[in-house]
């Protein structure tokens, strides 16, 4: 299987989303913005919550490829 660099870039961006979502930094700075910040908080929170499901889909996709080749015992 050939390595796809675009998937690696996506994983780096998603890892950044997870860090920002768990740090609380974005939430605090948006709350300081007042009423307009509430809209950005809702939008930002929605975008950041995409990271974990997409990580799961990527891992499942790679796992399916390993299982198709019959290499699960060597991989695990």
PDB file of C-alpha atoms in Angstrom:
ATOM      1  CA  UNK A   1       0.000   0.000   0.000  1.00  0.00           C
ATOM      2  CA  UNK A   2       1.380   3.371  -1.007  1.00  0.00           C
ATOM      3  CA  UNK A   3       1.515   6.112   1.622  1.00  0.00           C
ATOM      4  CA  UNK A   4      -0.887   8.984   0.968  1.00  0.00           C
ATOM      5  CA  UNK A   5       0.647  12.218   2.185  1.00  0.00           C
ATOM      6  CA  UNK A   6      -2.684  14.092   1.962  1.00  0.00           C
ATOM      7  CA  UNK A   7      -4.118  11.825   4.670  1.00  0.00           C
ATOM      8  CA  UNK A   8      -1.109  12.591   6.867  1.00  0.00           C
ATOM      9  CA  UNK A   9      -1.672  16.325   6.386  1.00  0.00           C
ATOM     10  CA  UNK A  10      -5.339  15.886   7.277  1.00  0.00           C
ATOM     11  CA  UNK A  11      -4.363  14.015  10.433  1.00  0.00           C
ATOM     12  CA  UNK A  12      -2.017  16.864  11.458  1.00  0.00           C
ATOM     13  CA  UNK A  13      -4.820  19.414  11.013  1.00  0.00           C
ATOM     14  CA  UNK A  14      -7.243  17.215  12.962  1.00  0.00           C
ATOM     15  CA  UNK A  15      -4.680  16.771  15.748  1.00  0.00           C
ATOM     16  CA  UNK A  16      -4.515  20.558  15.973  1.00  0.00           C
ATOM     17  CA  UNK A  17      -8.317  20.653  16.232  1.00  0.00           C
ATOM     18  CA  UNK A  18      -8.190  18.202  19.149  1.00  0.00           C
ATOM     19  CA  UNK A  19      -5.558  20.272  20.954  1.00  0.00           C
ATOM     20  CA  UNK A  20      -7.511  23.506  20.517  1.00  0.00           C
ATOM     21  CA  UNK A  21     -10.775  21.848  21.579  1.00  0.00           C
ATOM     22  CA  UNK A  22      -9.262  20.443  24.775  1.00  0.00           C
ATOM     23  CA  UNK A  23      -7.174  23.474  25.715  1.00  0.00           C
ATOM     24  CA  UNK A  24     -10.145  25.779  26.253  1.00  0.00           C
ATOM     25  CA  UNK A  25      -8.135  28.617  24.702  1.00  0.00           C
ATOM     26  CA  UNK A  26     -10.547  29.148  21.818  1.00  0.00           C
ATOM     27  CA  UNK A  27     -13.564  28.978  24.099  1.00  0.00           C
ATOM     28  CA  UNK A  28     -12.249  31.629  26.487  1.00  0.00           C
ATOM     29  CA  UNK A  29     -11.144  34.055  23.784  1.00  0.00           C
ATOM     30  CA  UNK A  30     -14.488  33.726  21.970  1.00  0.00           C
ATOM     31  CA  UNK A  31     -16.446  34.274  25.178  1.00  0.00           C
ATOM     32  CA  UNK A  32     -14.563  37.525  25.696  1.00  0.00           C
ATOM     33  CA  UNK A  33     -15.910  38.717  22.328  1.00  0.00           C
ATOM     34  CA  UNK A  34     -19.417  39.103  23.754  1.00  0.00           C
ATOM     35  CA  UNK A  35     -22.623  38.241  21.925  1.00  0.00           C
ATOM     36  CA  UNK A  36     -20.963  37.775  18.532  1.00  0.00           C
ATOM     37  CA  UNK A  37     -18.602  35.380  20.262  1.00  0.00           C
ATOM     38  CA  UNK A  38     -21.483  33.036  21.059  1.00  0.00           C
ATOM     39  CA  UNK A  39     -22.110  32.498  17.356  1.00  0.00           C
ATOM     40  CA  UNK A  40     -18.417  31.822  16.776  1.00  0.00           C
ATOM     41  CA  UNK A  41     -18.378  29.504  19.787  1.00  0.00           C
ATOM     42  CA  UNK A  42     -21.195  27.418  18.318  1.00  0.00           C
ATOM     43  CA  UNK A  43     -19.594  27.309  14.861  1.00  0.00           C
ATOM     44  CA  UNK A  44     -16.095  26.658  16.189  1.00  0.00           C
ATOM     45  CA  UNK A  45     -17.262  23.954  18.553  1.00  0.00           C
ATOM     46  CA  UNK A  46     -19.041  22.206  15.676  1.00  0.00           C
ATOM     47  CA  UNK A  47     -15.964  22.296  13.465  1.00  0.00           C
ATOM     48  CA  UNK A  48     -13.640  21.087  16.239  1.00  0.00           C
ATOM     49  CA  UNK A  49     -15.907  18.144  17.064  1.00  0.00           C
ATOM     50  CA  UNK A  50     -15.341  16.716  13.581  1.00  0.00           C
ATOM     51  CA  UNK A  51     -11.786  15.657  14.462  1.00  0.00           C
ATOM     52  CA  UNK A  52     -12.451  12.473  16.468  1.00  0.00           C
ATOM     53  CA  UNK A  53     -14.992  10.903  14.065  1.00  0.00           C
ATOM     54  CA  UNK A  54     -12.715  11.594  11.098  1.00  0.00           C
ATOM     55  CA  UNK A  55      -9.757  10.039  12.957  1.00  0.00           C
ATOM     56  CA  UNK A  56     -11.939   6.970  13.542  1.00  0.00           C
ATOM     57  CA  UNK A  57     -12.903   6.781   9.863  1.00  0.00           C
ATOM     58  CA  UNK A  58      -9.267   7.059   8.766  1.00  0.00           C
ATOM     59  CA  UNK A  59      -8.170   4.340  11.203  1.00  0.00           C
ATOM     60  CA  UNK A  60     -11.020   2.081  10.061  1.00  0.00           C
ATOM     61  CA  UNK A  61     -10.115   2.628   6.437  1.00  0.00           C
ATOM     62  CA  UNK A  62      -6.502   1.615   7.059  1.00  0.00           C
ATOM     63  CA  UNK A  63      -7.608  -1.354   9.168  1.00  0.00           C
ATOM     64  CA  UNK A  64      -9.931  -2.541   6.400  1.00  0.00           C
ATOM     65  CA  UNK A  65      -7.014  -2.463   3.965  1.00  0.00           C
ATOM     66  CA  UNK A  66      -4.892  -4.559   6.334  1.00  0.00           C
ATOM     67  CA  UNK A  67      -7.716  -7.052   6.837  1.00  0.00           C
ATOM     68  CA  UNK A  68      -8.262  -7.347   3.054  1.00  0.00           C
ATOM     69  CA  UNK A  69      -4.623  -8.328   2.621  1.00  0.00           C
ATOM     70  CA  UNK A  70      -4.917 -10.817   5.489  1.00  0.00           C
ATOM     71  CA  UNK A  71      -2.200  -9.187   7.553  1.00  0.00           C
ATOM     72  CA  UNK A  72      -4.115  -8.459  10.734  1.00  0.00           C
ATOM     73  CA  UNK A  73      -2.083 -10.846  12.910  1.00  0.00           C
ATOM     74  CA  UNK A  74       1.194  -9.229  11.839  1.00  0.00           C
ATOM     75  CA  UNK A  75      -0.217  -5.751  12.214  1.00  0.00           C
ATOM     76  CA  UNK A  76      -1.670  -6.350  15.690  1.00  0.00           C
TER      77      UNK A  76
END
